[in-house]
Amino acid sequence: MGTMKALVFVGPGKIRLEEKPIPKVGPTDALVRITTTTICGTDIHILKGEYPVKPGLTIGHEPIGVIEELGSAVESVYEKGQRVVVGAITPCGQCFTCLDDRKSQCQGVAAGGWRFGNTIDGSQAEYLLVPYATANLQHIPEGVSDEQVLMCPDIMSTGFAGAENANVKIGDSVVVFAQGPIGLCATAGAKLKGATLIIAVDGIKERLVIAKKMGADITINYNHVDPVEEIMRLTKGQGVDVAIEALGTQGTFESCMRVLKPGGTLSSLGVYSGKLSIPADSFAAGLGDHKIITSLCPGGKERMRRLLNVVRSGRVDLQHLVTHEYKLDQIEEAYDLFMSQRDGVLKIAIKP
Amino acid sequence: MGTMKALVFVGPGKIRLEEKPIPKVGPTDALVRITTTTICGTDIHILKGEYPVKPGLTIGHEPIGVIEELGSAVESVYEKGQRVVVGAITPCGQCFTCLDDRKSQCQGVAAGGWRFGNTIDGSQAEYLLVPYATANLQHIPEGVSDEQVLMCPDIMSTGFAGAENANVKIGDSVVVFAQGPIGLCATAGAKLKGATLIIAVDGIKERLVIAKKMGADITINYNHVDPVEEIMRLTKGQGVDVAIEALGTQGTFESCMRVLKPGGTLSSLGVYSGKLSIPADSFAAGLGDHKIITSLCPGGKERMRRLLNVVRSGRVDLQHLVTHEYKLDQIEEAYDLFMSQRDGVLKIAIKP
Amino acid sequence: MGTMKALVFVGPGKIRLEEKPIPKVGPTDALVRITTTTICGTDIHILKGEYPVKPGLTIGHEPIGVIEELGSAVESVYEKGQRVVVGAITPCGQCFTCLDDRKSQCQGVAAGGWRFGNTIDGSQAEYLLVPYATANLQHIPEGVSDEQVLMCPDIMSTGFAGAENANVKIGDSVVVFAQGPIGLCATAGAKLKGATLIIAVDGIKERLVIAKKMGADITINYNHVDPVEEIMRLTKGQGVDVAIEALGTQGTFESCMRVLKPGGTLSSLGVYSGKLSIPADSFAAGLGDHKIITSLCPGGKERMRRLLNVVRSGRVDLQHLVTHEYKLDQIEEAYDLFMSQRDGVLKIAIKP
Amino acid sequence: MGTMKALVFVGPGKIRLEEKPIPKVGPTDALVRITTTTICGTDIHILKGEYPVKPGLTIGHEPIGVIEELGSAVESVYEKGQRVVVGAITPCGQCFTCLDDRKSQCQGVAAGGWRFGNTIDGSQAEYLLVPYATANLQHIPEGVSDEQVLMCPDIMSTGFAGAENANVKIGDSVVVFAQGPIGLCATAGAKLKGATLIIAVDGIKERLVIAKKMGADITINYNHVDPVEEIMRLTKGQGVDVAIEALGTQGTFESCMRVLKPGGTLSSLGVYSGKLSIPADSFAAGLGDHKIITSLCPGGKERMRRLLNVVRSGRVDLQHLVTHEYKLDQIEEAYDLFMSQRDGVLKIAIKP
């Protein structure tokens, strides 16, 4: 086996492109040659040391590529050379937890289905070893570009889940706090599920413009208006049916609680650090029939198939979330851009 | 109209039995002569001033009695002299929120369906005015005693809801933190729903004995064992499918989070004051697909009918939760006993 | 009280515009002066004697109008002169069945919530008495025309329910058999809920053109292609996730079964007469985890509020379903046109 | 490899114990030495030629045994010599359909998850090859006998699913038509889920006696009473919330429809042949918000784990359903007894 380039986590604040051996394929694995991948907000948490991973780990969890090699148990299911997209979360499908339909928590471990760039080497590399390949490789049909499906592995799957798991219904009002890539997809997901009043909140004007394209009926720039007050005004003091948190801070979480209708659902997508507080007043002292649900990105090939259906049907166009493109060789520059939120950057296509 | 005795909230720390006019019946009301009522933990919160109500309000929300008078719009539905049980929560059934099946949050107001002893005069009195009577009076069939149904208005409805709203499934493991009357009913509810491992936690030995009768497979006295450690040991490190909080403190809430399986549900029944914190570690940083749901006691006559079904079928016997009986004239003594948790007191029947 | 014009069912095959007394308002009623109403396929069943109603009954169940008078128990909720839309189904909100959230089956009677033009006088008249008015009058905001909301009482509520009750999910494939007004709304509902492959089947070319506007990705004219074969081809032999029946015949019902994926849902909206057969082969001998669900039009003011949200948000535009307009005086001509399906007729606005 | 005894389907009306080679183990398989198995009503359908399988196939789908050999991909999950129970349905866990949580319809094929004694050799043999072993072997803990878990693979899983998929709620009324082994388990399942009125219907007195033990509140012998009339009388003309069909005939299916409450659920477990008719009158012409759902036995090791939880918790005792025991050598006699329904036979333990 030869070697490949891979972006590894060295230690808090430090990542580096290194040479690593191309991984060996076990019976239930597949080796995928990466053609496009991208950088996620979670990678930034990792880089900063806020979410701990083992030094030396290749990071990244959003793989698009071509099947290079197949394990013996997977050969009858796929063919070498097929273009595939793989979810950020790779459930095994066969453990007690997966069979109980809690697949993102594979093996009963918290976030256990999230392996790439977390517990095993990830996708910001020339090659990626995909475990449980039968459950996780989704063929990309002809005529669909890498860029069109680049949001499927994580951003789109997570964002949509924010609306799906909150059980958004026809005629619902929904607010989405933060309009980064995941929040934008939550906005799109709320629209896809039939919400009729979608309010998008952010502090960056360009993001609010895109939010409108993704389905927001109303946008709120928190630099100019107090979002809680404004949302209560827009809903005539009723609050919203569903509040989606797409950032991972105490402030946005608390704002979600404060605009929630009695009996409403707070759907949380953010990655938090430290304690999270629920103010008792916003919580009706526990008597408000509130639901707070958190969602980890759903994965597996069936999820990818459904998201591909969305892409191909044209219901949602996420290509314009891909604002920049870099070679893998320049990925450290790409990180710098992504962290700075300069130049209207949303998502960056990385090409090995 | 004559007058009647009623227990009123005078101010924080002070309640008093007073004479009040017997209420007048409007077109959609019913007047019920109370034959039995009881005292709830929430009444203690009110007495202490921890849950604010207007001075002069009659407290109590667990009415059993006899129809004394019916409003013009209710006459065709019931007859005077019928024995009835009324839920603690009295939804109108006809507002947007009730029609959206969020009936405890009637009129879109947080806990809006909870009127008795909260926003209107309650049941610790000789007579009670029931609003939206068509939706709220449930006939008690012959052969069923007041004591048998005394838990229906609140304790049983709330406790069962803890298991129902958590969607307890056949084969689930469930822990219930605190085995006061509501916790005991949550234990019974978990059994009724098919849980096969039910762990009950409390610090009072007598309550744990009753917990066993209500369906607990295992009891934990937190004075002798650390419940979080013990539950993790019992579940082989997996945690439980459902954790029910039945007290309303940071400690029990946090313990619930710490024993919850990834993808599990924390079902909260307690009434909280102040901030509630979710420790990030127990929360998998928001990536654990956790659900936190709060339930206010479901009310309305259909709910009472279903709970009566449970009583009559003999599936659950709650009579032994009624440990003491007092005349309405001695209700202040009854409060004293109830607050002290002396003499194995669980629930006290109050007889006007 | 004066008199009013009303279209009454005389006997099978015979309807007639007659003079009737304007109804008297009871305490929980409202009297609405009809400004626009319409004719439904169900009215045709009634006219033909296929669905039996009492001779002398005023038919019609799709009312838009102005509040003329309010019962004593409703006065505090609405004001005279308000423009309102009322659902075809008028649940009481307060019986055991409504409180059990099976509101269309009000009072536990099959289709018990359907009163207008079925068990009480209906809307094809100058005035309409609305029972349980508090639960059933929905204010129409300024700037929204009668024509814009004319589909809300029945067509839109029923059609959407076909998709909602089938629990259409993001990425699902859905077929809708028959593209009359209800089928067209089912098509729109499937799109609103996130289906990404929507196949519409009908035999009238013009209806298939409109189906495309309502969200169909693919249309099938059964005069040119065998729909079952074509749908199986389009889904690569898999079948669809959801098949919606919107006609009420053995043929369409059976076709729905034949294109259904194992584990899929047949959502039935049609009104059937005689026996309905499920062919065992299409049914996997009962081993296919199939679901067959029937939906009666959801009613009540909360439902109307949500449908108004859809109208106002512009998510779906149903105005072009209203193809013709007639005075109430000419309603018999309108029936003639509607039954003949001439001139591209879909729905006819009737103006008293 | 040596040979083993296996009961094969020869042709309609004919089965025979034959010698066959012991199967070879592929990478994802396990070989289980059968210690106990049993005969199912479905096997009788197969024997009679009513449900077609390939001549030469070993029949039976209820395996208890000991792991004899493990495929290379399964070795790290289990150990040779472990006692295991395997579901009648063996989902792969990794296809699109399994990942969509329609596991009994594995690979998108109707009843595709049912392999044993249907599409591959079954359990009425000395050895059984288990496909997708990682997803399907459930360890039997010490102290639990073969007889205690013999109902888990099919009877208990199917019967419980009848109640689970109908979403039986606390306080529901449920009727179960037919009290063979599956019907008895449906009765037990209804009780486990919180139904408070359970009516069991059969024509064999002994089965009705056992039905009482399994949780029935009332039993009806259809030889003495008309069940439809009696159920309507017992429910005061309301009908039941849930009607479970556990036989597979037009008569029982139709009776279920006729006793169903508007808005109720018919949960079908039977295997049907020929057409099934829904009488329009019982169906409210399609306007009754009825649900008809069919369930194939849920399988996979998580399902077996949950059923084992039920067994171990003592919630339900199914051992007395095992009325007889035969050696594998005498299995043809056992079939004869089972088909005749002589001697109070319910289930027969077969011991290789």
mmCIF file with all atom_site columns, N, CA, C and O in Angstrom, chain C residues 310-331:
data_model
loop_
_atom_site.group_PDB
_atom_site.id
_atom_site.type_symbol
_atom_site.label_atom_id
_atom_site.label_alt_id
_atom_site.label_comp_id
_atom_site.label_asym_id
_atom_site.label_entity_id
_atom_site.label_seq_id
_atom_site.pdbx_PDB_ins_code
_atom_site.Cartn_x
_atom_site.Cartn_y
_atom_site.Cartn_z
_atom_site.occupancy
_atom_site.B_iso_or_equiv
_atom_site.pdbx_formal_charge
_atom_site.auth_seq_id
_atom_site.auth_comp_id
_atom_site.auth_asym_id
_atom_site.auth_atom_id
_atom_site.pdbx_PDB_model_num
ATOM 1  N N  . VAL C 1 310 ? -51.619 28.645 5.261   1.00 0.00 ? 310 VAL C N  1
ATOM 2  C CA . VAL C 1 310 ? -51.069 28.157 3.982   1.00 0.00 ? 310 VAL C CA 1
ATOM 3  C C  . VAL C 1 310 ? -51.439 29.119 2.857   1.00 0.00 ? 310 VAL C C  1
ATOM 4  O O  . VAL C 1 310 ? -50.601 29.507 2.049   1.00 0.00 ? 310 VAL C O  1
ATOM 5  N N  . VAL C 1 311 ? -52.695 29.535 2.845   1.00 0.00 ? 311 VAL C N  1
ATOM 6  C CA . VAL C 1 311 ? -53.151 30.461 1.801   1.00 0.00 ? 311 VAL C CA 1
ATOM 7  C C  . VAL C 1 311 ? -52.350 31.751 1.856   1.00 0.00 ? 311 VAL C C  1
ATOM 8  O O  . VAL C 1 311 ? -51.819 32.223 0.847   1.00 0.00 ? 311 VAL C O  1
ATOM 9  N N  . ARG C 1 312 ? -52.244 32.334 3.070   1.00 0.00 ? 312 ARG C N  1
ATOM 10 C CA . ARG C 1 312 ? -51.596 33.636 3.206   1.00 0.00 ? 312 ARG C CA 1
ATOM 11 C C  . ARG C 1 312 ? -50.107 33.578 2.939   1.00 0.00 ? 312 ARG C C  1
ATOM 12 O O  . ARG C 1 312 ? -49.504 34.550 2.488   1.00 0.00 ? 312 ARG C O  1
ATOM 13 N N  . SER C 1 313 ? -49.488 32.458 3.243   1.00 0.00 ? 313 SER C N  1
ATOM 14 C CA . SER C 1 313 ? -48.044 32.332 3.014   1.00 0.00 ? 313 SER C CA 1
ATOM 15 C C  . SER C 1 313 ? -47.730 32.168 1.536   1.00 0.00 ? 313 SER C C  1
ATOM 16 O O  . SER C 1 313 ? -46.573 32.249 1.133   1.00 0.00 ? 313 SER C O  1
ATOM 17 N N  . GLY C 1 314 ? -48.782 31.910 0.748   1.00 0.00 ? 314 GLY C N  1
ATOM 18 C CA . GLY C 1 314 ? -48.542 31.701 -0.681  1.00 0.00 ? 314 GLY C CA 1
ATOM 19 C C  . GLY C 1 314 ? -47.925 30.352 -1.005  1.00 0.00 ? 314 GLY C C  1
ATOM 20 O O  . GLY C 1 314 ? -47.512 30.100 -2.132  1.00 0.00 ? 314 GLY C O  1
ATOM 21 N N  . ARG C 1 315 ? -47.832 29.460 -0.014  1.00 0.00 ? 315 ARG C N  1
ATOM 22 C CA . ARG C 1 315 ? -47.233 28.144 -0.278  1.00 0.00 ? 315 ARG C CA 1
ATOM 23 C C  . ARG C 1 315 ? -47.998 27.397 -1.374  1.00 0.00 ? 315 ARG C C  1
ATOM 24 O O  . ARG C 1 315 ? -47.411 26.709 -2.197  1.00 0.00 ? 315 ARG C O  1
ATOM 25 N N  . VAL C 1 316 ? -49.318 27.509 -1.331  1.00 0.00 ? 316 VAL C N  1
ATOM 26 C CA . VAL C 1 316 ? -50.154 26.834 -2.320  1.00 0.00 ? 316 VAL C CA 1
ATOM 27 C C  . VAL C 1 316 ? -51.194 27.843 -2.791  1.00 0.00 ? 316 VAL C C  1
ATOM 28 O O  . VAL C 1 316 ? -51.761 28.560 -1.967  1.00 0.00 ? 316 VAL C O  1
ATOM 29 N N  . ASP C 1 317 ? -51.405 27.903 -4.080  1.00 0.00 ? 317 ASP C N  1
ATOM 30 C CA . ASP C 1 317 ? -52.420 28.818 -4.604  1.00 0.00 ? 317 ASP C CA 1
ATOM 31 C C  . ASP C 1 317 ? -53.550 27.996 -5.207  1.00 0.00 ? 317 ASP C C  1
ATOM 32 O O  . ASP C 1 317 ? -53.383 27.339 -6.230  1.00 0.00 ? 317 ASP C O  1
ATOM 33 N N  . LEU C 1 318 ? -54.694 28.029 -4.565  1.00 0.00 ? 318 LEU C N  1
ATOM 34 C CA . LEU C 1 318 ? -55.811 27.189 -5.004  1.00 0.00 ? 318 LEU C CA 1
ATOM 35 C C  . LEU C 1 318 ? -56.877 27.988 -5.727  1.00 0.00 ? 318 LEU C C  1
ATOM 36 O O  . LEU C 1 318 ? -57.894 27.426 -6.129  1.00 0.00 ? 318 LEU C O  1
ATOM 37 N N  . GLN C 1 319 ? -56.632 29.288 -5.896  1.00 0.00 ? 319 GLN C N  1
ATOM 38 C CA . GLN C 1 319 ? -57.661 30.103 -6.543  1.00 0.00 ? 319 GLN C CA 1
ATOM 39 C C  . GLN C 1 319 ? -58.013 29.587 -7.934  1.00 0.00 ? 319 GLN C C  1
ATOM 40 O O  . GLN C 1 319 ? -59.157 29.668 -8.345  1.00 0.00 ? 319 GLN C O  1
ATOM 41 N N  . HIS C 1 320 ? -57.015 29.065 -8.645  1.00 0.00 ? 320 HIS C N  1
ATOM 42 C CA . HIS C 1 320 ? -57.321 28.624 -10.017 1.00 0.00 ? 320 HIS C CA 1
ATOM 43 C C  . HIS C 1 320 ? -58.114 27.318 -10.050 1.00 0.00 ? 320 HIS C C  1
ATOM 44 O O  . HIS C 1 320 ? -58.478 26.843 -11.105 1.00 0.00 ? 320 HIS C O  1
ATOM 45 N N  . LEU C 1 321 ? -58.397 26.734 -8.878  1.00 0.00 ? 321 LEU C N  1
ATOM 46 C CA . LEU C 1 321 ? -59.341 25.618 -8.874  1.00 0.00 ? 321 LEU C CA 1
ATOM 47 C C  . LEU C 1 321 ? -60.777 26.128 -9.029  1.00 0.00 ? 321 LEU C C  1
ATOM 48 O O  . LEU C 1 321 ? -61.669 25.374 -9.396  1.00 0.00 ? 321 LEU C O  1
ATOM 49 N N  . VAL C 1 322 ? -61.003 27.391 -8.698  1.00 0.00 ? 322 VAL C N  1
ATOM 50 C CA . VAL C 1 322 ? -62.340 27.975 -8.861  1.00 0.00 ? 322 VAL C CA 1
ATOM 51 C C  . VAL C 1 322 ? -62.476 28.435 -10.306 1.00 0.00 ? 322 VAL C C  1
ATOM 52 O O  . VAL C 1 322 ? -61.979 29.488 -10.689 1.00 0.00 ? 322 VAL C O  1
ATOM 53 N N  . THR C 1 323 ? -63.135 27.603 -11.094 1.00 0.00 ? 323 THR C N  1
ATOM 54 C CA . THR C 1 323 ? -63.165 27.852 -12.545 1.00 0.00 ? 323 THR C CA 1
ATOM 55 C C  . THR C 1 323 ? -64.414 28.609 -12.991 1.00 0.00 ? 323 THR C C  1
ATOM 56 O O  . THR C 1 323 ? -64.426 29.178 -14.074 1.00 0.00 ? 323 THR C O  1
ATOM 57 N N  . HIS C 1 324 ? -65.471 28.587 -12.185 1.00 0.00 ? 324 HIS C N  1
ATOM 58 C CA . HIS C 1 324 ? -66.728 29.203 -12.598 1.00 0.00 ? 324 HIS C CA 1
ATOM 59 C C  . HIS C 1 324 ? -67.399 29.900 -11.420 1.00 0.00 ? 324 HIS C C  1
ATOM 60 O O  . HIS C 1 324 ? -67.095 29.600 -10.277 1.00 0.00 ? 324 HIS C O  1
ATOM 61 N N  . GLU C 1 325 ? -68.313 30.800 -11.733 1.00 0.00 ? 325 GLU C N  1
ATOM 62 C CA . GLU C 1 325 ? -69.080 31.489 -10.694 1.00 0.00 ? 325 GLU C CA 1
ATOM 63 C C  . GLU C 1 325 ? -70.552 31.567 -11.086 1.00 0.00 ? 325 GLU C C  1
ATOM 64 O O  . GLU C 1 325 ? -70.871 31.858 -12.242 1.00 0.00 ? 325 GLU C O  1
ATOM 65 N N  . TYR C 1 326 ? -71.456 31.287 -10.137 1.00 0.00 ? 326 TYR C N  1
ATOM 66 C CA . TYR C 1 326 ? -72.908 31.342 -10.369 1.00 0.00 ? 326 TYR C CA 1
ATOM 67 C C  . TYR C 1 326 ? -73.571 32.042 -9.206  1.00 0.00 ? 326 TYR C C  1
ATOM 68 O O  . TYR C 1 326 ? -73.078 31.986 -8.072  1.00 0.00 ? 326 TYR C O  1
ATOM 69 N N  . LYS C 1 327 ? -74.706 32.661 -9.488  1.00 0.00 ? 327 LYS C N  1
ATOM 70 C CA . LYS C 1 327 ? -75.564 33.166 -8.418  1.00 0.00 ? 327 LYS C CA 1
ATOM 71 C C  . LYS C 1 327 ? -76.258 31.962 -7.761  1.00 0.00 ? 327 LYS C C  1
ATOM 72 O O  . LYS C 1 327 ? -76.480 30.936 -8.414  1.00 0.00 ? 327 LYS C O  1
ATOM 73 N N  . LEU C 1 328 ? -76.649 32.111 -6.512  1.00 0.00 ? 328 LEU C N  1
ATOM 74 C CA . LEU C 1 328 ? -77.406 31.044 -5.840  1.00 0.00 ? 328 LEU C CA 1
ATOM 75 C C  . LEU C 1 328 ? -78.677 30.722 -6.632  1.00 0.00 ? 328 LEU C C  1
ATOM 76 O O  . LEU C 1 328 ? -79.081 29.550 -6.739  1.00 0.00 ? 328 LEU C O  1
ATOM 77 N N  . ASP C 1 329 ? -79.292 31.760 -7.211  1.00 0.00 ? 329 ASP C N  1
ATOM 78 C CA . ASP C 1 329 ? -80.508 31.545 -8.005  1.00 0.00 ? 329 ASP C CA 1
ATOM 79 C C  . ASP C 1 329 ? -80.289 30.559 -9.154  1.00 0.00 ? 329 ASP C C  1
ATOM 80 O O  . ASP C 1 329 ? -81.224 29.913 -9.609  1.00 0.00 ? 329 ASP C O  1
ATOM 81 N N  . GLN C 1 330 ? -79.055 30.496 -9.636  1.00 0.00 ? 330 GLN C N  1
ATOM 82 C CA . GLN C 1 330 ? -78.758 29.604 -10.771 1.00 0.00 ? 330 GLN C CA 1
ATOM 83 C C  . GLN C 1 330 ? -78.028 28.335 -10.346 1.00 0.00 ? 330 GLN C C  1
ATOM 84 O O  . GLN C 1 330 ? -77.364 27.677 -11.146 1.00 0.00 ? 330 GLN C O  1
ATOM 85 N N  . ILE C 1 331 ? -78.157 27.989 -9.095  1.00 0.00 ? 331 ILE C N  1
ATOM 86 C CA . ILE C 1 331 ? -77.353 26.868 -8.584  1.00 0.00 ? 331 ILE C CA 1
ATOM 87 C C  . ILE C 1 331 ? -77.711 25.548 -9.270  1.00 0.00 ? 331 ILE C C  1
ATOM 88 O O  . ILE C 1 331 ? -76.848 24.680 -9.444  1.00 0.00 ? 331 ILE C O  1
#
